[in-house]
């Protein structure tokens, strides 16, 4: 695991902190590999039910480290890590969640807490998660077009899906900076909070997710991925098999129904 990420477990939540102070959290290959390692842990650890991506600094990220990422930009290396082996328990993950990208999709929810500047790769990281909380003073910039580039990690596809054509193109084609209120208006951000409260609020939402039945949460996420990639009909067809094969025989379903009638808060074990 890299020192450029601060990985901690808080109950059933895995927190992943961007932690590269000398480069203002500019994302390099080591950090992307570290993300794959963290996502691998989140996926396979039965005690973990949700993840939160945040920054240990007073900004989220200055974007992509163009010097370090030169081999990627030149096509010599993709955004993957080595395949999983007994010696290297790290699996390539599609951290941006876009079809055609290398690596598997997450099986558990991820949230992002944004403070300060969130530029280029930071937007793409956030778009690759499920819920984004941002502080009111945060600023956003997808400025690759002004560097002779274009968004590399799902910034085009994901922003189109969240914001719609016109809203996405307004910021993608100009590279202009926009504020948190605009990010919220176009759907990049789901919740705005006072400064200093993004991580706290993201953790509160993550705890709500972690308290739900894992089989239902993971099935919902999986079905959402199917719908996003293959369309609503494919997602609809996938629901019944998942329910009958996974949810119906689970003890968590019994617990949920029993708790509803007693009534009390359910205690889900993930079985």
PDB file of C-alpha atoms in Angstrom:
ATOM      1  CA  UNK A   1       0.000   0.000   0.000  1.00  0.00           C
ATOM      2  CA  UNK A   2       1.221   3.513  -0.784  1.00  0.00           C
ATOM      3  CA  UNK A   3       1.854   6.328   1.703  1.00  0.00           C
ATOM      4  CA  UNK A   4       0.167   8.650  -0.798  1.00  0.00           C
ATOM      5  CA  UNK A   5      -3.194   7.325   0.397  1.00  0.00           C
ATOM      6  CA  UNK A   6      -4.378   7.189   4.008  1.00  0.00           C
ATOM      7  CA  UNK A   7      -6.427   3.991   4.370  1.00  0.00           C
ATOM      8  CA  UNK A   8      -8.403   3.417   7.565  1.00  0.00           C
ATOM      9  CA  UNK A   9     -11.362   1.346   8.703  1.00  0.00           C
ATOM     10  CA  UNK A  10     -14.167   2.926  10.706  1.00  0.00           C
ATOM     11  CA  UNK A  11     -16.615   0.197  11.634  1.00  0.00           C
ATOM     12  CA  UNK A  12     -17.960  -1.170   8.348  1.00  0.00           C
ATOM     13  CA  UNK A  13     -16.636   1.813   6.345  1.00  0.00           C
ATOM     14  CA  UNK A  14     -13.282   2.010   4.551  1.00  0.00           C
ATOM     15  CA  UNK A  15     -11.973   5.577   4.302  1.00  0.00           C
ATOM     16  CA  UNK A  16      -9.487   6.408   1.541  1.00  0.00           C
ATOM     17  CA  UNK A  17      -7.707   9.732   1.969  1.00  0.00           C
ATOM     18  CA  UNK A  18      -5.723  11.347  -0.858  1.00  0.00           C
ATOM     19  CA  UNK A  19      -2.463  12.202   0.874  1.00  0.00           C
ATOM     20  CA  UNK A  20       0.198  13.772  -1.351  1.00  0.00           C
ATOM     21  CA  UNK A  21       0.868  17.194   0.245  1.00  0.00           C
ATOM     22  CA  UNK A  22       4.015  18.074  -1.724  1.00  0.00           C
ATOM     23  CA  UNK A  23       2.104  17.829  -5.034  1.00  0.00           C
ATOM     24  CA  UNK A  24      -1.329  19.067  -3.861  1.00  0.00           C
ATOM     25  CA  UNK A  25      -2.757  15.572  -4.284  1.00  0.00           C
ATOM     26  CA  UNK A  26      -1.937  15.499  -8.009  1.00  0.00           C
ATOM     27  CA  UNK A  27      -2.826  11.938  -9.024  1.00  0.00           C
ATOM     28  CA  UNK A  28       0.035   9.719 -10.213  1.00  0.00           C
ATOM     29  CA  UNK A  29       0.311   6.047 -11.119  1.00  0.00           C
ATOM     30  CA  UNK A  30       1.201   5.055  -7.555  1.00  0.00           C
ATOM     31  CA  UNK A  31      -2.002   6.653  -6.266  1.00  0.00           C
ATOM     32  CA  UNK A  32      -4.145   4.950  -8.917  1.00  0.00           C
ATOM     33  CA  UNK A  33      -2.585   1.596  -8.037  1.00  0.00           C
ATOM     34  CA  UNK A  34      -3.241   2.354  -4.387  1.00  0.00           C
ATOM     35  CA  UNK A  35      -6.890   3.015  -5.208  1.00  0.00           C
ATOM     36  CA  UNK A  36      -7.135  -0.386  -6.880  1.00  0.00           C
ATOM     37  CA  UNK A  37      -5.623  -1.975  -3.769  1.00  0.00           C
ATOM     38  CA  UNK A  38      -8.115  -0.150  -1.540  1.00  0.00           C
ATOM     39  CA  UNK A  39     -11.059  -1.080  -3.786  1.00  0.00           C
ATOM     40  CA  UNK A  40      -9.857  -4.704  -3.741  1.00  0.00           C
ATOM     41  CA  UNK A  41      -9.929  -4.667   0.046  1.00  0.00           C
ATOM     42  CA  UNK A  42     -13.380  -3.071   0.085  1.00  0.00           C
ATOM     43  CA  UNK A  43     -14.687  -5.665  -2.370  1.00  0.00           C
ATOM     44  CA  UNK A  44     -13.392  -8.783  -0.618  1.00  0.00           C
ATOM     45  CA  UNK A  45     -13.474  -7.896   3.087  1.00  0.00           C
ATOM     46  CA  UNK A  46     -16.848  -9.125   4.422  1.00  0.00           C
ATOM     47  CA  UNK A  47     -16.649  -6.668   7.333  1.00  0.00           C
ATOM     48  CA  UNK A  48     -16.633  -3.683   4.962  1.00  0.00           C
ATOM     49  CA  UNK A  49     -19.890  -2.426   3.472  1.00  0.00           C
ATOM     50  CA  UNK A  50     -19.122   1.043   2.103  1.00  0.00           C
ATOM     51  CA  UNK A  51     -16.206   3.332   1.222  1.00  0.00           C
ATOM     52  CA  UNK A  52     -15.555   7.073   1.469  1.00  0.00           C
ATOM     53  CA  UNK A  53     -12.973   8.865  -0.682  1.00  0.00           C
ATOM     54  CA  UNK A  54     -11.709  12.190   0.713  1.00  0.00           C
ATOM     55  CA  UNK A  55      -8.616  14.388   1.035  1.00  0.00           C
ATOM     56  CA  UNK A  56      -6.307  14.817   4.008  1.00  0.00           C
ATOM     57  CA  UNK A  57      -5.377  18.306   2.713  1.00  0.00           C
ATOM     58  CA  UNK A  58      -7.229  21.620   2.403  1.00  0.00           C
ATOM     59  CA  UNK A  59      -8.043  20.780  -1.229  1.00  0.00           C
ATOM     60  CA  UNK A  60      -9.331  17.613  -2.875  1.00  0.00           C
ATOM     61  CA  UNK A  61      -6.854  17.335  -5.749  1.00  0.00           C
ATOM     62  CA  UNK A  62      -5.039  19.624  -8.163  1.00  0.00           C
ATOM     63  CA  UNK A  63      -5.728  17.060 -10.873  1.00  0.00           C
ATOM     64  CA  UNK A  64      -3.462  14.723 -12.802  1.00  0.00           C
ATOM     65  CA  UNK A  65       0.319  14.620 -12.417  1.00  0.00           C
ATOM     66  CA  UNK A  66       1.088  15.039 -16.114  1.00  0.00           C
ATOM     67  CA  UNK A  67       4.815  14.350 -15.737  1.00  0.00           C
ATOM     68  CA  UNK A  68       4.372  11.093 -13.845  1.00  0.00           C
ATOM     69  CA  UNK A  69       1.490  10.001 -16.062  1.00  0.00           C
ATOM     70  CA  UNK A  70       3.380  10.568 -19.317  1.00  0.00           C
ATOM     71  CA  UNK A  71       3.647   6.790 -20.036  1.00  0.00           C
ATOM     72  CA  UNK A  72      -0.133   6.518 -19.682  1.00  0.00           C
ATOM     73  CA  UNK A  73      -0.744   9.525 -21.915  1.00  0.00           C
ATOM     74  CA  UNK A  74       1.603   8.100 -24.553  1.00  0.00           C
ATOM     75  CA  UNK A  75      -0.210   4.761 -24.509  1.00  0.00           C
ATOM     76  CA  UNK A  76       2.628   2.809 -22.906  1.00  0.00           C
ATOM     77  CA  UNK A  77       0.652   1.942 -19.780  1.00  0.00           C
ATOM     78  CA  UNK A  78      -3.060   1.727 -18.916  1.00  0.00           C
ATOM     79  CA  UNK A  79      -4.808   2.682 -15.662  1.00  0.00           C
ATOM     80  CA  UNK A  80      -4.477  -0.838 -14.263  1.00  0.00           C
ATOM     81  CA  UNK A  81      -2.403  -2.713 -11.728  1.00  0.00           C
ATOM     82  CA  UNK A  82      -0.894  -6.179 -11.934  1.00  0.00           C
ATOM     83  CA  UNK A  83      -3.433  -9.045 -11.944  1.00  0.00           C
ATOM     84  CA  UNK A  84      -4.252 -10.591  -8.593  1.00  0.00           C
ATOM     85  CA  UNK A  85      -1.834 -13.321  -7.445  1.00  0.00           C
ATOM     86  CA  UNK A  86      -1.083 -14.969  -4.113  1.00  0.00           C
ATOM     87  CA  UNK A  87       1.831 -12.571  -3.598  1.00  0.00           C
ATOM     88  CA  UNK A  88      -0.016  -9.494  -4.855  1.00  0.00           C
ATOM     89  CA  UNK A  89      -3.605  -9.339  -3.675  1.00  0.00           C
ATOM     90  CA  UNK A  90      -4.493  -6.384  -5.868  1.00  0.00           C
ATOM     91  CA  UNK A  91      -7.007  -6.568  -8.679  1.00  0.00           C
ATOM     92  CA  UNK A  92      -7.347  -4.133 -11.601  1.00  0.00           C
ATOM     93  CA  UNK A  93     -10.369  -1.925 -10.905  1.00  0.00           C
ATOM     94  CA  UNK A  94     -12.327   0.281 -13.256  1.00  0.00           C
ATOM     95  CA  UNK A  95     -12.221   3.206 -10.836  1.00  0.00           C
ATOM     96  CA  UNK A  96     -14.113   5.536 -13.190  1.00  0.00           C
ATOM     97  CA  UNK A  97     -16.948   3.039 -13.793  1.00  0.00           C
ATOM     98  CA  UNK A  98     -17.132   3.620 -17.559  1.00  0.00           C
ATOM     99  CA  UNK A  99     -17.748   0.848 -20.091  1.00  0.00           C
ATOM    100  CA  UNK A 100     -14.675  -0.093 -22.106  1.00  0.00           C
ATOM    101  CA  UNK A 101     -12.249   0.784 -19.294  1.00  0.00           C
ATOM    102  CA  UNK A 102      -9.990  -2.008 -18.033  1.00  0.00           C
ATOM    103  CA  UNK A 103     -10.742  -3.627 -14.681  1.00  0.00           C
ATOM    104  CA  UNK A 104     -13.708  -4.862 -12.699  1.00  0.00           C
ATOM    105  CA  UNK A 105     -16.494  -2.694 -11.316  1.00  0.00           C
ATOM    106  CA  UNK A 106     -16.954  -2.062  -7.623  1.00  0.00           C
ATOM    107  CA  UNK A 107     -19.314  -4.388  -5.778  1.00  0.00           C
ATOM    108  CA  UNK A 108     -19.868  -2.012  -2.839  1.00  0.00           C
ATOM    109  CA  UNK A 109     -20.891   1.673  -2.688  1.00  0.00           C
ATOM    110  CA  UNK A 110     -18.386   4.532  -2.668  1.00  0.00           C
ATOM    111  CA  UNK A 111     -18.940   8.145  -1.633  1.00  0.00           C
ATOM    112  CA  UNK A 112     -16.729  11.173  -2.255  1.00  0.00           C
ATOM    113  CA  UNK A 113     -16.232  14.134   0.096  1.00  0.00           C
ATOM    114  CA  UNK A 114     -14.876  17.198  -1.743  1.00  0.00           C
ATOM    115  CA  UNK A 115     -13.228  20.248  -0.215  1.00  0.00           C
ATOM    116  CA  UNK A 116     -11.349  23.091  -1.885  1.00  0.00           C
ATOM    117  CA  UNK A 117     -10.191  22.586  -5.455  1.00  0.00           C
ATOM    118  CA  UNK A 118     -11.357  19.542  -7.401  1.00  0.00           C
ATOM    119  CA  UNK A 119      -9.684  19.638 -10.785  1.00  0.00           C
ATOM    120  CA  UNK A 120      -9.563  17.261 -13.801  1.00  0.00           C
ATOM    121  CA  UNK A 121      -8.825  13.758 -12.425  1.00  0.00           C
ATOM    122  CA  UNK A 122     -10.571  14.727  -9.193  1.00  0.00           C
ATOM    123  CA  UNK A 123     -13.845  15.223 -11.057  1.00  0.00           C
ATOM    124  CA  UNK A 124     -13.343  11.880 -12.780  1.00  0.00           C
ATOM    125  CA  UNK A 125     -12.701  10.148  -9.448  1.00  0.00           C
ATOM    126  CA  UNK A 126     -15.862  11.685  -8.012  1.00  0.00           C
ATOM    127  CA  UNK A 127     -17.938  10.746 -11.062  1.00  0.00           C
ATOM    128  CA  UNK A 128     -16.768   7.157 -10.626  1.00  0.00           C
ATOM    129  CA  UNK A 129     -18.391   6.980  -7.176  1.00  0.00           C
ATOM    130  CA  UNK A 130     -22.061   6.851  -6.244  1.00  0.00           C
ATOM    131  CA  UNK A 131     -22.723   9.912  -4.056  1.00  0.00           C
ATOM    132  CA  UNK A 132     -20.735  13.159  -3.919  1.00  0.00           C
ATOM    133  CA  UNK A 133     -20.820  15.601  -0.993  1.00  0.00           C
ATOM    134  CA  UNK A 134     -19.065  18.941  -1.475  1.00  0.00           C
ATOM    135  CA  UNK A 135     -18.333  21.961   0.656  1.00  0.00           C
ATOM    136  CA  UNK A 136     -19.891  25.251  -0.419  1.00  0.00           C
ATOM    137  CA  UNK A 137     -16.528  26.882  -1.221  1.00  0.00           C
ATOM    138  CA  UNK A 138     -15.322  24.006  -3.411  1.00  0.00           C
ATOM    139  CA  UNK A 139     -14.366  24.778  -7.001  1.00  0.00           C
ATOM    140  CA  UNK A 140     -14.272  22.501 -10.036  1.00  0.00           C
ATOM    141  CA  UNK A 141     -12.362  22.544 -13.304  1.00  0.00           C
ATOM    142  CA  UNK A 142     -12.218  20.036 -16.173  1.00  0.00           C
ATOM    143  CA  UNK A 143      -9.437  21.895 -17.976  1.00  0.00           C
ATOM    144  CA  UNK A 144      -7.798  19.169 -20.112  1.00  0.00           C
ATOM    145  CA  UNK A 145      -9.047  20.899 -23.273  1.00  0.00           C
ATOM    146  CA  UNK A 146      -6.790  23.847 -22.381  1.00  0.00           C
ATOM    147  CA  UNK A 147      -3.759  21.555 -22.042  1.00  0.00           C
ATOM    148  CA  UNK A 148      -4.087  20.000 -25.477  1.00  0.00           C
ATOM    149  CA  UNK A 149      -5.783  16.951 -23.961  1.00  0.00           C
ATOM    150  CA  UNK A 150      -9.273  15.696 -23.209  1.00  0.00           C
ATOM    151  CA  UNK A 151     -10.673  14.043 -20.050  1.00  0.00           C
ATOM    152  CA  UNK A 152      -9.031  10.637 -19.720  1.00  0.00           C
ATOM    153  CA  UNK A 153     -10.897   8.756 -17.014  1.00  0.00           C
ATOM    154  CA  UNK A 154     -14.583   8.935 -17.792  1.00  0.00           C
ATOM    155  CA  UNK A 155     -14.931  12.716 -17.471  1.00  0.00           C
ATOM    156  CA  UNK A 156     -16.831  12.985 -20.765  1.00  0.00           C
ATOM    157  CA  UNK A 157     -19.106   9.952 -20.458  1.00  0.00           C
ATOM    158  CA  UNK A 158     -19.954  10.301 -16.776  1.00  0.00           C
ATOM    159  CA  UNK A 159     -20.538  14.060 -16.858  1.00  0.00           C
ATOM    160  CA  UNK A 160     -22.869  13.647 -19.845  1.00  0.00           C
ATOM    161  CA  UNK A 161     -24.843  11.083 -17.878  1.00  0.00           C
ATOM    162  CA  UNK A 162     -25.094  13.295 -14.788  1.00  0.00           C
ATOM    163  CA  UNK A 163     -25.438  16.770 -16.263  1.00  0.00           C
ATOM    164  CA  UNK A 164     -26.925  16.333 -19.743  1.00  0.00           C
ATOM    165  CA  UNK A 165     -25.386  17.374 -23.039  1.00  0.00           C
ATOM    166  CA  UNK A 166     -25.457  21.156 -22.796  1.00  0.00           C
ATOM    167  CA  UNK A 167     -24.403  21.389 -19.163  1.00  0.00           C
ATOM    168  CA  UNK A 168     -21.543  18.941 -19.689  1.00  0.00           C
ATOM    169  CA  UNK A 169     -20.278  20.561 -22.876  1.00  0.00           C
ATOM    170  CA  UNK A 170     -20.377  24.029 -21.323  1.00  0.00           C
ATOM    171  CA  UNK A 171     -17.589  23.014 -18.941  1.00  0.00           C
ATOM    172  CA  UNK A 172     -15.829  20.268 -20.918  1.00  0.00           C
ATOM    173  CA  UNK A 173     -15.292  22.345 -24.069  1.00  0.00           C
ATOM    174  CA  UNK A 174     -14.219  25.559 -22.345  1.00  0.00           C
ATOM    175  CA  UNK A 175     -12.194  24.193 -19.436  1.00  0.00           C
ATOM    176  CA  UNK A 176     -13.637  27.024 -17.341  1.00  0.00           C
ATOM    177  CA  UNK A 177     -13.779  26.822 -13.575  1.00  0.00           C
ATOM    178  CA  UNK A 178     -17.186  26.537 -11.853  1.00  0.00           C
ATOM    179  CA  UNK A 179     -18.336  26.661  -8.257  1.00  0.00           C
ATOM    180  CA  UNK A 180     -20.004  24.151  -5.951  1.00  0.00           C
ATOM    181  CA  UNK A 181     -23.466  25.601  -6.529  1.00  0.00           C
ATOM    182  CA  UNK A 182     -23.129  24.941 -10.278  1.00  0.00           C
ATOM    183  CA  UNK A 183     -21.723  21.459  -9.616  1.00  0.00           C
ATOM    184  CA  UNK A 184     -24.801  20.771  -7.515  1.00  0.00           C
ATOM    185  CA  UNK A 185     -27.158  22.216 -10.111  1.00  0.00           C
ATOM    186  CA  UNK A 186     -25.860  19.980 -12.900  1.00  0.00           C
ATOM    187  CA  UNK A 187     -25.798  16.822 -10.777  1.00  0.00           C
ATOM    188  CA  UNK A 188     -22.060  16.356 -10.300  1.00  0.00           C
ATOM    189  CA  UNK A 189     -22.612  16.936  -6.571  1.00  0.00           C
ATOM    190  CA  UNK A 190     -25.573  15.461  -4.706  1.00  0.00           C
ATOM    191  CA  UNK A 191     -25.303  17.451  -1.475  1.00  0.00           C
ATOM    192  CA  UNK A 192     -23.743  20.795  -0.488  1.00  0.00           C
ATOM    193  CA  UNK A 193     -22.571  21.341   3.092  1.00  0.00           C
ATOM    194  CA  UNK A 194     -20.827  24.143   5.019  1.00  0.00           C
ATOM    195  CA  UNK A 195     -17.048  24.295   4.783  1.00  0.00           C
ATOM    196  CA  UNK A 196     -15.303  21.734   6.930  1.00  0.00           C
ATOM    197  CA  UNK A 197     -18.306  19.368   6.953  1.00  0.00           C
ATOM    198  CA  UNK A 198     -17.944  17.299   3.749  1.00  0.00           C
ATOM    199  CA  UNK A 199     -16.175  14.305   5.272  1.00  0.00           C
ATOM    200  CA  UNK A 200     -18.436  14.277   8.336  1.00  0.00           C
ATOM    201  CA  UNK A 201     -21.571  14.330   6.193  1.00  0.00           C
ATOM    202  CA  UNK A 202     -20.247  11.688   3.786  1.00  0.00           C
ATOM    203  CA  UNK A 203     -19.535   9.429   6.755  1.00  0.00           C
ATOM    204  CA  UNK A 204     -23.074   9.937   8.052  1.00  0.00           C
ATOM    205  CA  UNK A 205     -24.515   8.837   4.702  1.00  0.00           C
ATOM    206  CA  UNK A 206     -22.057   5.939   4.514  1.00  0.00           C
ATOM    207  CA  UNK A 207     -23.144   4.759   7.961  1.00  0.00           C
ATOM    208  CA  UNK A 208     -26.774   4.757   6.796  1.00  0.00           C
ATOM    209  CA  UNK A 209     -25.802   2.637   3.797  1.00  0.00           C
ATOM    210  CA  UNK A 210     -23.682   0.318   5.956  1.00  0.00           C
ATOM    211  CA  UNK A 211     -26.631  -0.289   8.290  1.00  0.00           C
ATOM    212  CA  UNK A 212     -28.760  -1.679   5.438  1.00  0.00           C
ATOM    213  CA  UNK A 213     -28.765  -5.312   4.302  1.00  0.00           C
ATOM    214  CA  UNK A 214     -25.527  -5.872   2.308  1.00  0.00           C
ATOM    215  CA  UNK A 215     -27.197  -8.254  -0.153  1.00  0.00           C
ATOM    216  CA  UNK A 216     -29.795  -5.636  -1.039  1.00  0.00           C
ATOM    217  CA  UNK A 217     -27.244  -2.814  -1.237  1.00  0.00           C
ATOM    218  CA  UNK A 218     -24.859  -4.769  -3.450  1.00  0.00           C
ATOM    219  CA  UNK A 219     -27.715  -6.031  -5.624  1.00  0.00           C
ATOM    220  CA  UNK A 220     -28.968  -2.478  -6.123  1.00  0.00           C
ATOM    221  CA  UNK A 221     -25.500  -1.289  -7.129  1.00  0.00           C
ATOM    222  CA  UNK A 222     -24.993  -4.249  -9.461  1.00  0.00           C
ATOM    223  CA  UNK A 223     -28.373  -3.657 -11.092  1.00  0.00           C
ATOM    224  CA  UNK A 224     -27.568   0.034 -11.531  1.00  0.00           C
ATOM    225  CA  UNK A 225     -24.317  -0.869 -13.324  1.00  0.00           C
ATOM    226  CA  UNK A 226     -26.213  -3.243 -15.628  1.00  0.00           C
ATOM    227  CA  UNK A 227     -28.773  -0.548 -16.440  1.00  0.00           C
ATOM    228  CA  UNK A 228     -26.078   2.038 -17.058  1.00  0.00           C
ATOM    229  CA  UNK A 229     -24.108  -0.219 -19.421  1.00  0.00           C
ATOM    230  CA  UNK A 230     -26.799  -2.328 -21.084  1.00  0.00           C
ATOM    231  CA  UNK A 231     -30.011  -0.349 -20.674  1.00  0.00           C
ATOM    232  CA  UNK A 232     -33.164  -0.597 -18.538  1.00  0.00           C
ATOM    233  CA  UNK A 233     -34.480  -3.803 -20.138  1.00  0.00           C
ATOM    234  CA  UNK A 234     -31.302  -5.711 -19.249  1.00  0.00           C
ATOM    235  CA  UNK A 235     -31.470  -4.338 -15.714  1.00  0.00           C
ATOM    236  CA  UNK A 236     -35.112  -5.382 -15.363  1.00  0.00           C
ATOM    237  CA  UNK A 237     -34.322  -8.922 -16.534  1.00  0.00           C
ATOM    238  CA  UNK A 238     -31.524  -9.224 -13.983  1.00  0.00           C
ATOM    239  CA  UNK A 239     -33.671  -8.375 -10.955  1.00  0.00           C
ATOM    240  CA  UNK A 240     -35.673 -11.600 -10.548  1.00  0.00           C
ATOM    241  CA  UNK A 241     -32.694 -14.009 -10.726  1.00  0.00           C
ATOM    242  CA  UNK A 242     -30.778 -11.953  -8.167  1.00  0.00           C
ATOM    243  CA  UNK A 243     -33.745 -11.780  -5.787  1.00  0.00           C
ATOM    244  CA  UNK A 244     -34.559 -15.498  -5.997  1.00  0.00           C
ATOM    245  CA  UNK A 245     -30.926 -16.682  -5.870  1.00  0.00           C
ATOM    246  CA  UNK A 246     -29.513 -14.252  -3.305  1.00  0.00           C
ATOM    247  CA  UNK A 247     -32.105 -12.274  -1.371  1.00  0.00           C
ATOM    248  CA  UNK A 248     -34.955 -14.769  -0.889  1.00  0.00           C
ATOM    249  CA  UNK A 249     -32.862 -17.447   0.890  1.00  0.00           C
ATOM    250  CA  UNK A 250     -30.931 -14.911   3.014  1.00  0.00           C
ATOM    251  CA  UNK A 251     -31.231 -14.562   6.787  1.00  0.00           C
ATOM    252  CA  UNK A 252     -31.083 -10.799   6.299  1.00  0.00           C
ATOM    253  CA  UNK A 253     -34.460 -10.857   4.522  1.00  0.00           C
ATOM    254  CA  UNK A 254     -35.955 -12.737   7.457  1.00  0.00           C
ATOM    255  CA  UNK A 255     -34.365 -10.249   9.849  1.00  0.00           C
ATOM    256  CA  UNK A 256     -35.708  -7.265   7.904  1.00  0.00           C
ATOM    257  CA  UNK A 257     -39.276  -8.587   7.892  1.00  0.00           C
ATOM    258  CA  UNK A 258     -39.142  -9.596  11.580  1.00  0.00           C
ATOM    259  CA  UNK A 259     -37.770  -6.207  12.617  1.00  0.00           C
ATOM    260  CA  UNK A 260     -40.511  -4.432  10.656  1.00  0.00           C
ATOM    261  CA  UNK A 261     -43.275  -6.261  12.495  1.00  0.00           C
ATOM    262  CA  UNK A 262     -41.806  -6.208  16.014  1.00  0.00           C
ATOM    263  CA  UNK A 263     -40.990  -3.191  15.432  1.00  0.00           C
ATOM    264  CA  UNK A 264     -37.277  -2.460  15.934  1.00  0.00           C
ATOM    265  CA  UNK A 265     -34.158  -1.571  14.007  1.00  0.00           C
ATOM    266  CA  UNK A 266     -32.864  -4.588  12.032  1.00  0.00           C
ATOM    267  CA  UNK A 267     -29.436  -6.062  12.671  1.00  0.00           C
ATOM    268  CA  UNK A 268     -28.106  -7.277   9.334  1.00  0.00           C
ATOM    269  CA  UNK A 269     -25.218  -9.739   9.328  1.00  0.00           C
ATOM    270  CA  UNK A 270     -24.666 -10.079   5.583  1.00  0.00           C
ATOM    271  CA  UNK A 271     -25.892 -13.663   5.430  1.00  0.00           C
TER     272      UNK A 271
END
